[in-house]
Coordinates of C-alpha atoms and ligand atoms in Angstrom, one line a residue:
X217 CA 11.7 1.6 10.0
X218 CA 15.4 0.8 9.4
X219 CA 16.8 -2.4 11.7
X220 CA 20.0 -2.1 12.4
X221 CA 22.0 -5.4 14.3
X222 CA 25.5 -4.4 17.3
X223 CA 27.2 -6.0 19.8
X224 CA 27.8 -2.8 21.8
X225 CA 26.8 -2.7 25.1
X226 CA 23.3 -0.7 24.4
X227 CA 25.0 1.5 27.6
X228 CA 26.7 2.9 24.7
X229 CA 23.9 4.0 22.6
X230 CA 23.0 7.1 20.9
X231 CA 19.4 6.5 21.0
X232 CA 16.4 8.4 21.7
X233 CA 15.2 5.5 23.8
X234 CA 16.9 2.2 25.4
X235 CA 14.7 -1.3 26.0
X236 CA 15.6 -3.4 28.6
X237 CA 14.0 -6.8 29.7
X238 CA 13.9 -6.0 34.0
X239 CA 12.4 -10.0 35.3
X240 CA 10.1 -10.6 37.8
X241 CA 10.9 -9.3 41.6
X242 CA 13.2 -6.7 40.0
X243 CA 15.3 -8.9 38.6
X244 CA 17.7 -6.3 35.9
X245 CA 19.2 -8.2 33.2
X246 CA 22.3 -8.4 32.2
X247 CA 22.3 -5.1 30.0
X248 CA 19.5 -3.8 32.2
X249 CA 21.9 -4.1 35.6
X250 CA 25.5 -1.8 32.9
X251 CA 22.6 0.2 32.5
X252 CA 22.0 1.2 35.1
X253 CA 25.3 1.5 35.8
X254 CA 26.5 3.9 33.5
X255 CA 23.1 5.6 34.8
X256 CA 24.3 6.0 38.5
X257 CA 22.2 3.4 39.6
X258 CA 18.7 5.0 38.2
X259 CA 16.7 2.0 37.0
X260 CA 16.9 0.2 40.8
X261 CA 16.0 3.1 42.6
X262 CA 13.5 3.6 39.8
X263 CA 12.4 -0.2 41.2
X264 CA 13.2 0.2 44.5
X265 CA 10.2 3.1 44.4
X266 CA 8.5 0.3 43.9
X267 CA 7.2 1.4 40.2
X268 CA 7.8 -1.7 37.9
X269 CA 8.6 -5.4 40.0
X270 CA 9.0 -7.1 36.6
X271 CA 5.0 -8.5 35.7
X272 CA 4.7 -10.2 32.7
X273 CA 4.0 -8.1 29.5
X274 CA 4.5 -4.0 31.6
X275 CA 6.3 -1.3 31.0
X276 CA 7.3 1.7 32.0
X277 CA 9.3 3.9 30.0
X278 CA 12.0 6.5 32.7
X279 CA 12.2 9.4 31.2
X280 CA 14.7 11.3 30.3
X281 CA 16.6 13.4 32.4
X282 CA 18.3 16.2 30.5
X283 CA 16.8 16.5 27.1
X284 CA 19.4 15.2 24.5
X285 CA 19.6 11.6 26.8
X286 CA 17.8 8.7 25.5
X287 CA 15.0 7.7 28.3
X288 CA 14.4 3.7 29.4
X289 CA 11.7 1.7 28.6
X290 CA 11.3 -1.2 31.3
X291 CA 9.9 -3.9 29.8
X292 CA 8.3 -6.8 32.3
X293 CA 9.2 -10.2 31.2
X294 CA 7.4 -12.1 34.0
X295 CA 9.3 -14.7 36.4
X296 CA 12.6 -15.8 35.2
X297 CA 11.9 -19.5 35.4
X298 CA 9.1 -19.3 33.5
X299 CA 9.9 -17.0 30.1
X300 CA 9.0 -18.2 27.4
X301 CA 8.6 -17.9 23.7
X302 CA 5.0 -17.3 24.0
X303 CA 6.1 -14.5 26.6
X304 CA 8.4 -13.3 24.7
X305 CA 6.7 -12.9 21.7
X306 CA 3.4 -11.0 24.1
X307 CA 7.0 -9.2 25.0
X308 CA 7.7 -8.2 21.5
X309 CA 3.9 -6.7 20.7
X310 CA 4.5 -4.8 24.1
X311 CA 7.9 -3.0 23.0
X312 CA 6.4 -2.8 19.4
X313 CA 3.4 -0.8 21.2
X314 CA 5.6 1.5 23.3
X315 CA 8.1 2.1 20.5
X316 CA 5.6 2.9 17.7
X317 CA 3.4 5.7 20.1
X318 CA 6.4 7.0 21.5
X319 CA 7.6 10.2 19.4
X320 CA 11.7 9.0 19.3
X321 CA 12.8 8.7 15.8
X322 CA 15.3 6.0 16.4
X323 CA 15.9 3.3 19.5
X324 CA 17.7 0.4 20.8
X325 CA 17.1 -2.7 21.9
X326 CA 18.9 -4.7 24.4
X327 CA 17.5 -8.0 23.5
X328 CA 20.0 -10.7 24.0
X329 CA 18.4 -11.9 27.3
X330 CA 14.7 -11.6 25.1
X331 CA 15.3 -15.4 23.4
X332 CA 13.7 -18.0 24.8
X333 CA 15.0 -20.9 25.5
X334 CA 15.5 -23.8 23.1
X335 CA 14.8 -20.9 20.9
X336 CA 17.9 -18.5 19.4
X337 CA 19.0 -15.4 18.3
X338 CA 17.3 -15.4 14.8
X339 CA 14.0 -17.0 17.1
X340 CA 13.1 -13.3 18.3
X341 CA 14.4 -10.7 15.5
X342 CA 12.0 -11.9 13.3
X343 CA 9.6 -12.3 16.7
X344 CA 10.6 -8.3 17.2
X345 CA 10.3 -7.7 13.3
X346 CA 7.3 -8.3 12.2
X347 CA 5.9 -7.6 16.0
X348 CA 7.2 -3.7 14.7
X349 CA 5.9 -4.3 10.7
X350 CA 2.6 -4.6 11.9
X351 CA 1.9 -1.6 15.1
X352 CA 3.9 1.0 12.1
X353 CA 1.9 -0.4 9.6
X354 CA -0.4 2.6 8.5
X355 CA -2.6 2.5 5.4
X356 CA -3.6 6.1 4.1
X357 CA -3.3 6.1 0.9
X358 CA -7.2 7.4 0.8
X359 CA -7.3 9.7 3.8
X360 CA -7.8 13.6 3.7
X361 CA -6.7 13.9 7.1
X362 CA -4.2 11.2 9.0
X363 CA -6.6 10.1 12.2
X364 CA -4.1 7.8 13.1
X365 CA -0.6 9.8 13.8
X366 CA 2.0 8.8 11.5
X367 CA 4.8 6.2 13.4
X368 CA 7.8 8.7 14.5
X369 CA 10.5 5.6 14.9
X370 CA 13.0 5.0 11.5
X371 CA 15.8 3.0 13.2
X372 CA 15.9 0.4 15.1
X373 CA 18.9 -1.0 17.4
X374 CA 19.1 -4.0 18.2
X375 CA 21.3 -5.1 20.6
X376 CA 22.6 -9.0 21.2
X377 CA 26.3 -10.6 21.9
X378 CA 28.9 -10.8 20.8
X379 CA 28.4 -15.1 20.2
X380 CA 24.7 -14.4 19.4
X381 CA 25.9 -11.4 16.2
X382 CA 25.8 -13.6 13.0
X383 CA 22.6 -14.8 13.8
X384 CA 21.0 -12.6 14.2
X385 CA 21.5 -9.9 11.2
X386 CA 21.1 -12.6 9.1
X387 CA 17.2 -12.6 10.4
X388 CA 17.6 -9.3 11.1
X389 CA 18.0 -9.3 6.6
X390 CA 15.5 -11.8 7.1
X391 CA 13.3 -10.2 8.6
X392 CA 13.5 -7.2 6.6
X393 CA 12.7 -8.5 3.4
X394 CA 9.8 -10.4 4.3
X395 CA 8.4 -7.7 6.4
X396 CA 8.3 -5.7 2.9
X397 CA 6.5 -8.4 1.3
X398 CA 4.2 -8.7 4.0
X399 CA 3.3 -4.3 4.2
X400 CA 3.8 -5.6 0.0
X401 CA 1.2 -7.7 0.6
X402 CA -1.6 -5.8 3.0
X403 CA -0.8 -2.7 0.6
X404 CA -2.3 -4.8 -2.2
X405 CA -5.1 -6.8 0.0
X406 CA -6.7 -2.4 1.0
X407 CA -6.9 -1.3 -2.3
X408 CA -10.6 -0.6 -2.7
X409 CA -11.3 -2.8 -6.1
X410 CA -12.3 -0.1 -8.0
X411 CA -8.6 0.6 -8.9
X412 CA -7.3 -3.1 -8.2
X413 CA -9.0 -5.0 -10.1
X414 CA -7.9 -8.3 -12.6
X415 CA -4.4 -6.0 -15.0
X416 CA -4.4 -3.3 -12.4
X417 CA -3.3 -7.2 -10.6
X418 CA -1.2 -7.5 -13.6
X419 CA 0.1 -3.8 -14.0
X420 CA 1.8 -4.0 -9.6
X421 CA 3.5 -7.7 -10.4
X422 CA 4.9 -5.5 -14.0
X423 CA 5.7 -2.6 -11.0
X424 CA 8.1 -5.2 -9.6
X425 CA 9.5 -7.0 -13.3
X426 CA 10.9 -3.3 -13.3
X427 CA 11.9 -2.9 -10.2
X428 CA 13.8 -6.5 -9.9
X429 CA 15.6 -7.5 -13.0
X430 CA 15.2 -11.1 -11.6
X431 CA 11.9 -11.3 -12.1
X432 CA 9.9 -12.2 -15.2
X433 CA 7.0 -11.9 -16.3
X434 CA 4.8 -13.1 -18.0
X435 CA 1.3 -11.7 -19.1
X436 CA -1.2 -12.9 -20.1
X437 CA -4.3 -10.8 -21.4
X438 CA -7.7 -12.4 -22.0
X439 CA -7.6 -13.8 -25.9
X440 CA -4.1 -15.0 -24.5
X441 CA -7.0 -17.0 -22.8
X442 CA -9.0 -17.1 -25.1
X443 CA -6.2 -19.3 -27.7
X444 CA -5.3 -20.9 -24.1
X445 CA -8.5 -22.5 -23.8
X446 CA -8.5 -20.8 -19.8
X447 CA -12.1 -21.5 -20.2
X448 CA -11.7 -21.6 -16.6
X449 CA -11.0 -18.1 -16.4
X450 CA -12.8 -16.7 -18.7
X451 CA -15.9 -17.6 -17.1
X452 CA -15.3 -16.0 -14.0
X453 CA -14.6 -13.1 -16.3
X454 CA -17.2 -13.5 -17.9
X455 CA -19.7 -11.2 -15.9
X456 CA -17.6 -8.2 -15.8
X457 CA -16.0 -4.3 -17.9
X458 CA -12.6 -6.3 -16.3
X459 CA -11.1 -9.0 -18.3
X460 CA -9.5 -11.4 -16.3
X461 CA -5.3 -11.8 -16.3
X462 CA -3.4 -14.7 -15.9
X463 CA 0.3 -13.3 -14.3
X464 CA 3.7 -15.5 -14.3
X465 CA 6.7 -14.0 -12.3
X466 CA 9.7 -16.5 -13.2
X467 CA 12.3 -16.3 -10.3
X468 CA 15.7 -18.0 -11.4
X469 CA 18.1 -17.9 -8.0
X470 CA 19.6 -21.3 -8.5
X471 CA 20.9 -23.0 -12.0
X472 CA 18.7 -22.9 -14.9
X473 CA 18.0 -26.7 -14.6
X474 CA 16.9 -26.8 -11.1
X475 CA 13.3 -27.7 -11.2
X476 CA 11.3 -24.7 -9.3
X477 CA 8.8 -24.4 -6.5
X478 CA 5.9 -22.7 -8.1
X479 CA 2.7 -20.3 -5.8
X480 CA -0.5 -20.0 -7.7
X481 CA -2.8 -17.0 -5.9
X482 CA -5.7 -16.6 -5.7
X483 CA -6.5 -12.8 -7.4
X484 CA -9.9 -13.0 -8.1
X485 CA -10.1 -8.7 -7.3
X486 CA -13.6 -8.0 -5.9
X487 CA -16.4 -12.3 -5.6
X488 CA -19.7 -10.1 -5.8
X489 CA -20.2 -13.7 -5.9
X490 CA -22.4 -13.2 -9.9
X491 CA -25.0 -14.7 -10.7
X492 CA -25.3 -16.8 -7.5
X493 CA -25.1 -13.2 -5.6
X494 CA -23.9 -13.1 -1.8
X495 CA -25.5 -11.3 0.8
X496 CA -24.8 -8.0 1.5
X497 CA -23.5 -8.0 4.6
X498 CA -19.9 -7.2 5.3
X499 CA -20.1 -8.0 0.9
X500 CA -17.4 -4.4 1.1
X501 CA -15.0 -7.6 2.4
X502 CA -14.7 -9.5 -0.8
X503 CA -12.1 -7.1 -1.5
X504 CA -10.1 -8.6 -0.5
X505 CA -10.7 -12.4 -1.8
X506 CA -7.6 -11.3 -4.0
X507 CA -5.7 -12.2 -0.8
X508 CA -3.6 -15.1 -2.6
X509 CA -2.3 -13.0 -5.3
X510 CA -0.6 -10.2 -3.6
X511 CA 1.0 -13.2 -1.0
X512 CA 2.9 -14.1 -4.1
X513 CA 3.0 -10.8 -4.8
X514 CA 4.9 -10.0 -1.4
X515 CA 6.5 -13.4 -1.5
X516 CA 8.1 -12.8 -5.0
X517 CA 9.5 -9.1 -3.8
X518 CA 11.0 -10.6 -0.9
X519 CA 13.0 -12.8 -2.7
X520 CA 13.8 -10.9 -4.9
X521 CA 15.4 -8.7 -3.6
X522 CA 17.3 -11.0 -1.0
X523 CA 18.6 -12.1 -3.1
X524 CA 17.2 -17.0 -2.9
X525 CA 19.7 -18.9 -4.4
X526 CA 16.8 -21.0 -5.4
X527 CA 13.9 -21.0 -8.0
X528 CA 10.4 -19.8 -7.7
X529 CA 8.0 -19.4 -10.2
X530 CA 4.9 -16.5 -8.2
X531 CA 2.0 -16.7 -10.5
X532 CA -1.3 -14.6 -9.8
X533 CA -5.0 -16.3 -11.8
X534 CA -7.0 -12.8 -11.1
X535 CA -9.9 -11.7 -12.9
X536 CA -13.1 -10.1 -10.9
X537 CA -17.1 -12.2 -10.7
X538 CA -20.2 -10.0 -10.9
X539 CA -23.1 -10.8 -12.5
X540 CA -24.5 -9.6 -15.4
X541 CA -25.8 -10.1 -18.9
X542 CA -23.3 -12.4 -19.9
X543 CA -21.5 -14.0 -16.5
X544 CA -22.2 -16.8 -16.2
X545 CA -25.1 -19.0 -15.0
X546 CA -25.4 -22.7 -12.8
X547 CA -25.9 -24.7 -15.3
X548 CA -23.4 -23.4 -17.5
X549 CA -21.1 -26.7 -18.0
X550 CA -17.2 -25.4 -19.1
X551 CA -14.1 -26.9 -20.5
X552 CA -11.5 -26.6 -18.8
X553 CA -7.5 -26.5 -20.1
X554 CA -7.0 -29.3 -18.2
X555 CA -10.1 -31.3 -20.7
X556 CA -12.3 -32.0 -18.3
X557 CA -15.7 -30.9 -18.2
X558 CA -17.2 -28.8 -15.6
X559 CA -20.5 -27.9 -14.3
X560 CA -20.8 -24.6 -12.9
X561 CA -23.9 -25.3 -9.9
X562 CA -23.0 -22.1 -8.2
X563 CA -21.8 -18.9 -9.9
X564 CA -20.1 -18.3 -6.8
X565 CA -17.1 -21.2 -5.9
X566 CA -15.3 -19.1 -8.0
X567 CA -12.0 -19.0 -6.8
X568 CA -10.8 -23.4 -7.8
X569 CA -12.2 -21.9 -11.4
X570 CA -9.9 -19.4 -11.8
X571 CA -7.1 -22.1 -9.6
X572 CA -8.4 -25.1 -11.7
X573 CA -6.6 -23.5 -15.0
X574 CA -3.7 -22.1 -13.2
X575 CA -3.3 -24.9 -12.2
X576 CA -2.5 -26.8 -15.4
X577 CA -1.6 -23.9 -16.8
X578 CA 1.8 -23.8 -14.8
X579 CA 2.7 -28.1 -15.9
X580 CA 4.2 -25.9 -17.9
X581 CA 7.2 -25.1 -15.6
X582 CA 8.1 -28.6 -14.3
X583 CA 7.8 -27.3 -11.3
X584 CA 9.5 -29.2 -8.3
X585 CA 6.5 -27.9 -6.0
X586 CA 3.4 -26.3 -6.2
X587 CA 1.4 -24.2 -3.2
X588 CA -2.1 -22.4 -3.5
X589 CA -2.6 -19.9 -2.2
X590 CA -6.6 -18.3 -2.0
X591 CA -9.4 -17.0 0.4
X592 CA -11.1 -20.6 -1.4
X593 CA -14.0 -21.3 1.4
X594 CA -16.2 -19.8 3.8
X595 CA -16.4 -23.0 5.8
X596 CA -11.7 -23.1 5.9
X597 CA -13.6 -20.1 9.2
X598 CA -16.4 -22.3 10.3
X599 CA -13.5 -25.8 11.3
X600 CA -10.9 -22.8 12.2
X601 CA -11.3 -19.4 12.5
X602 CA -9.4 -17.0 11.9
X603 CA -6.1 -18.3 13.1
X604 CA -4.8 -20.8 11.1
X605 CA -4.7 -21.5 7.5
X606 CA -6.2 -24.4 6.2
X607 CA -3.3 -26.6 4.5
X608 CA -4.0 -29.7 2.5
X609 CA -3.0 -31.6 -0.7
X610 CA -1.4 -35.0 -2.4
X611 CA 2.5 -34.7 -1.0
X612 CA 3.2 -35.8 2.7
X613 CA 6.7 -34.5 3.2
X614 CA 5.3 -31.2 1.1
X615 CA 2.9 -30.3 4.1
X616 CA 5.0 -31.2 7.3
X617 CA 7.6 -28.8 5.2
X618 CA 4.3 -26.3 5.3
X619 CA 3.8 -26.7 8.8
X620 CA 7.4 -26.7 10.0
X621 CA 7.5 -23.0 8.5
X622 CA 3.6 -21.7 10.2
X623 CA 5.2 -22.9 13.4
X624 CA 8.2 -21.8 13.2
X625 CA 6.9 -18.8 11.5
X626 CA 3.9 -18.5 14.2
X627 CA 1.6 -18.4 10.6
X628 CA 0.2 -21.1 11.6
X629 CA -1.4 -24.0 9.1
X630 CA -3.6 -26.3 10.0
X631 CA -3.7 -29.5 8.0
X632 CA -7.4 -31.9 6.6
X633 CA -7.3 -34.4 5.8
X634 CA -7.9 -34.9 1.6
X635 CA -9.4 -38.8 1.4
X636 CA -10.8 -40.0 -1.5
X637 CA -13.6 -40.4 0.2
X638 CA -15.1 -36.9 0.3
X639 CA -14.5 -37.2 -4.3
X640 CA -17.9 -38.6 -4.2
X641 CA -19.4 -34.8 -3.5
X642 CA -18.3 -33.3 -6.0
X643 CA -20.6 -36.1 -9.2
X644 CA -22.4 -34.1 -11.8
X645 CA -24.6 -36.2 -14.0
X646 CA -23.6 -34.1 -16.9
X647 CA -19.9 -33.4 -16.7
X648 CA -17.0 -34.2 -15.4
X649 CA -17.6 -32.4 -12.3
X650 CA -19.6 -29.9 -10.2
X651 CA -17.7 -27.2 -8.4
X652 CA -19.7 -27.3 -5.5
X653 CA -20.1 -30.6 -2.3
X654 CA -22.7 -29.5 -0.6
X655 CA -22.4 -27.6 2.9
X656 CA -20.4 -30.5 4.5
X657 CA -16.4 -30.3 5.1
X658 CA -16.6 -27.6 2.3
X659 CA -13.1 -26.4 2.7
X660 CA -12.2 -29.9 2.0
X661 CA -14.5 -30.2 -0.8
X662 CA -12.8 -27.9 -2.5
X663 CA -9.3 -28.6 -2.7
X664 CA -10.7 -32.3 -3.7
X665 CA -11.6 -29.7 -7.3
X666 CA -8.5 -28.5 -6.9
X667 CA -6.7 -32.4 -6.1
X668 CA -8.4 -33.2 -10.0
X669 CA -6.0 -30.6 -11.9
X670 CA -3.1 -31.2 -9.8
X671 CA -2.2 -35.5 -9.7
X672 CA 0.9 -34.8 -11.5
X673 CA 3.4 -32.9 -9.6
X674 CA 4.4 -32.5 -5.2
X675 CA 0.9 -30.2 -4.6
X676 CA -0.8 -28.5 -2.0
X677 CA -2.9 -25.9 -1.2
X678 CA -3.8 -23.7 1.3
X679 CA -7.1 -21.6 2.3
X680 CA -6.4 -18.6 3.5
X681 CA -10.7 -17.4 4.1
X682 CA -9.6 -16.9 8.3
X683 CA -6.2 -15.2 7.7
X684 CA -6.4 -12.5 5.1
X685 CA -7.2 -10.5 6.8
X686 CA -9.7 -8.6 10.0
X687 CA -12.8 -7.5 10.3
X688 CA -14.4 -5.1 12.8
X689 CA -12.8 -2.2 14.2
X690 CA -9.3 -3.2 12.8
X691 CA -10.0 -4.1 9.5
X692 CA -7.0 -4.8 7.1
X693 CA -5.5 -6.8 5.0
X694 CA -2.9 -8.9 7.6
X695 CA -0.1 -10.4 4.3
X696 CA -0.4 -14.1 5.7
X697 CA 0.6 -16.3 4.7
X698 CA 4.2 -14.6 4.1
X699 CA 5.8 -14.9 6.3
X700 CA 5.0 -18.9 6.2
X701 CA 5.6 -18.9 3.0
X702 CA 9.2 -17.8 3.2
X703 CA 10.2 -19.3 5.8
X704 CA 9.6 -22.2 3.9
X705 CA 11.5 -21.0 0.9
X706 CA 14.4 -19.8 3.7
X707 CA 14.6 -23.8 5.3
X708 CA 14.0 -24.6 1.1
X709 CA 17.5 -22.5 0.1
X710 CA 19.0 -24.2 3.5
X711 CA 18.9 -27.4 2.8
X712 CA 21.1 -27.7 -0.4
Ligands
BES568 N1 -14.1 -15.9 -1.4 C1 -15.1 -17.2 -1.5 C2 -14.8 -17.5 0.3 C3 -14.6 -16.2 1.5 C4 -16.1 -16.2 1.8 C5 -13.4 -16.5 2.1 C6 -15.8 -16.0 3.3 C7 -13.2 -15.8 3.6 C8 -14.5 -15.8 3.5 C9 -15.5 -18.1 -2.6 O1 -15.1 -17.6 -3.2 C10 -16.7 -18.9 -2.3 O2 -17.6 -17.7 -1.4 N2 -16.5 -19.5 -1.2 C11 -18.2 -20.4 -1.3 C12 -18.0 -21.3 -2.5 C13 -19.8 -22.2 -1.8 C14 -20.5 -21.9 -2.8 C15 -19.0 -23.9 -2.1 C16 -18.5 -20.3 -0.1 O3 -17.8 -20.3 0.6 O4 -19.3 -20.4 0.3
MN569 MN1 -16.6 -17.2 -4.0
ZN570 ZN1 -13.9 -16.3 -3.6

């Protein structure tokens, strides 16, 4: 799908389908009125016939008058006075639904009046492109014949007013890159775990580095990890035939001297729990335990695509958590890369182990900020459900910037406290700490564990266990939180 922004009136569009908004009580938007004129009153007579009264989220297709002519979709926006961001988001989803179900390969959307009060045209473009991208996403590589019809829509023209042009154009570039990054993350997440194991994940990072020359890749294999002393990563991978990997993609879009923002993604390509084996139900979904890593790779793709003037390092810490004769046991004590020792009381709390060594390793980049992204705790789903990521960290400004970016991109994050008192739950009788903190506040104690390895830089942690994928009939990766992180990075680049 390719988007473009234009200030030409929609009545002049040659696209197969034109979409215009109408407000409640059949009030044509300005674009709809001008289109109505061009169509000799076809829109207003349809409305007069009572076919639609502009109720929110309704769509009405007025077929083309003749072969080769464009059809029109009247998009109900509800009462003009009540029109707001929430309505606008719903309208975008309604547009996405109609357009991806139609056979036409091109569409024109009049969006000037879809911009809600207190929002800029760019916001609407981002919302619309994300909605269309989501509706058009397919993961069919493993199916013999396609059950869901492919989306024909290829070209989408966004019609705006002259004064909205610049903002909308910029947002269009950004949102297309974000969409490409999200889709990349979704593809990686959905790929089955027999095909996506740590080496394959590292390979896909190398592919990105080949595609974008600005990305410099470093891959540490199990031998390099041993020499380094990354024993926590190695301990998690020990039960698998597929050895672990630590990967960095280094992007320098600003001067060499500028401290980078470092992203660290949990890349457990399958989490059986290890010797502390998980129950069987829905265990297939633990292929999504690498969605933090997928997010990092998706973000790096978008960053490189947009040539952001920022230094960003994307790190993926990857292992497969399997039970085996060589696997780590509950009771094992390991010495992490930081020198701190950990008593592994539950081998299913493996995410924090692969992350802790990575958090120590990234000190070498002298980061301005470090953000880790991980499907870390089932407790996060209990606390916050599937709407929001959890954010915790040691730096209020960083946390606030992430929350703000989450709100702006509607890929939200909600803060949980990281008070010292919770650290007590990680006490071990035999090592510097245990890798679990008991049932209460599981998301917080997991972050407390990470905090002990992130003391030397501003750090935030995103627990994405509830948002990274959907279960049930719609099972699949969501690409979250690529939009949140991209908004954050774009904000950072703009603040310079
Ligand atoms: N990957 C899981 C967390 C998870 C579980 C995310 C279900 C999404 C859905 C993680 O490695 C894990 O198993 N965590 C344990 C920690 C516990 C042993 C302290 C959990 O949440 O049960
Ligand atoms: Mn686990
Ligand atoms: Zn896990």
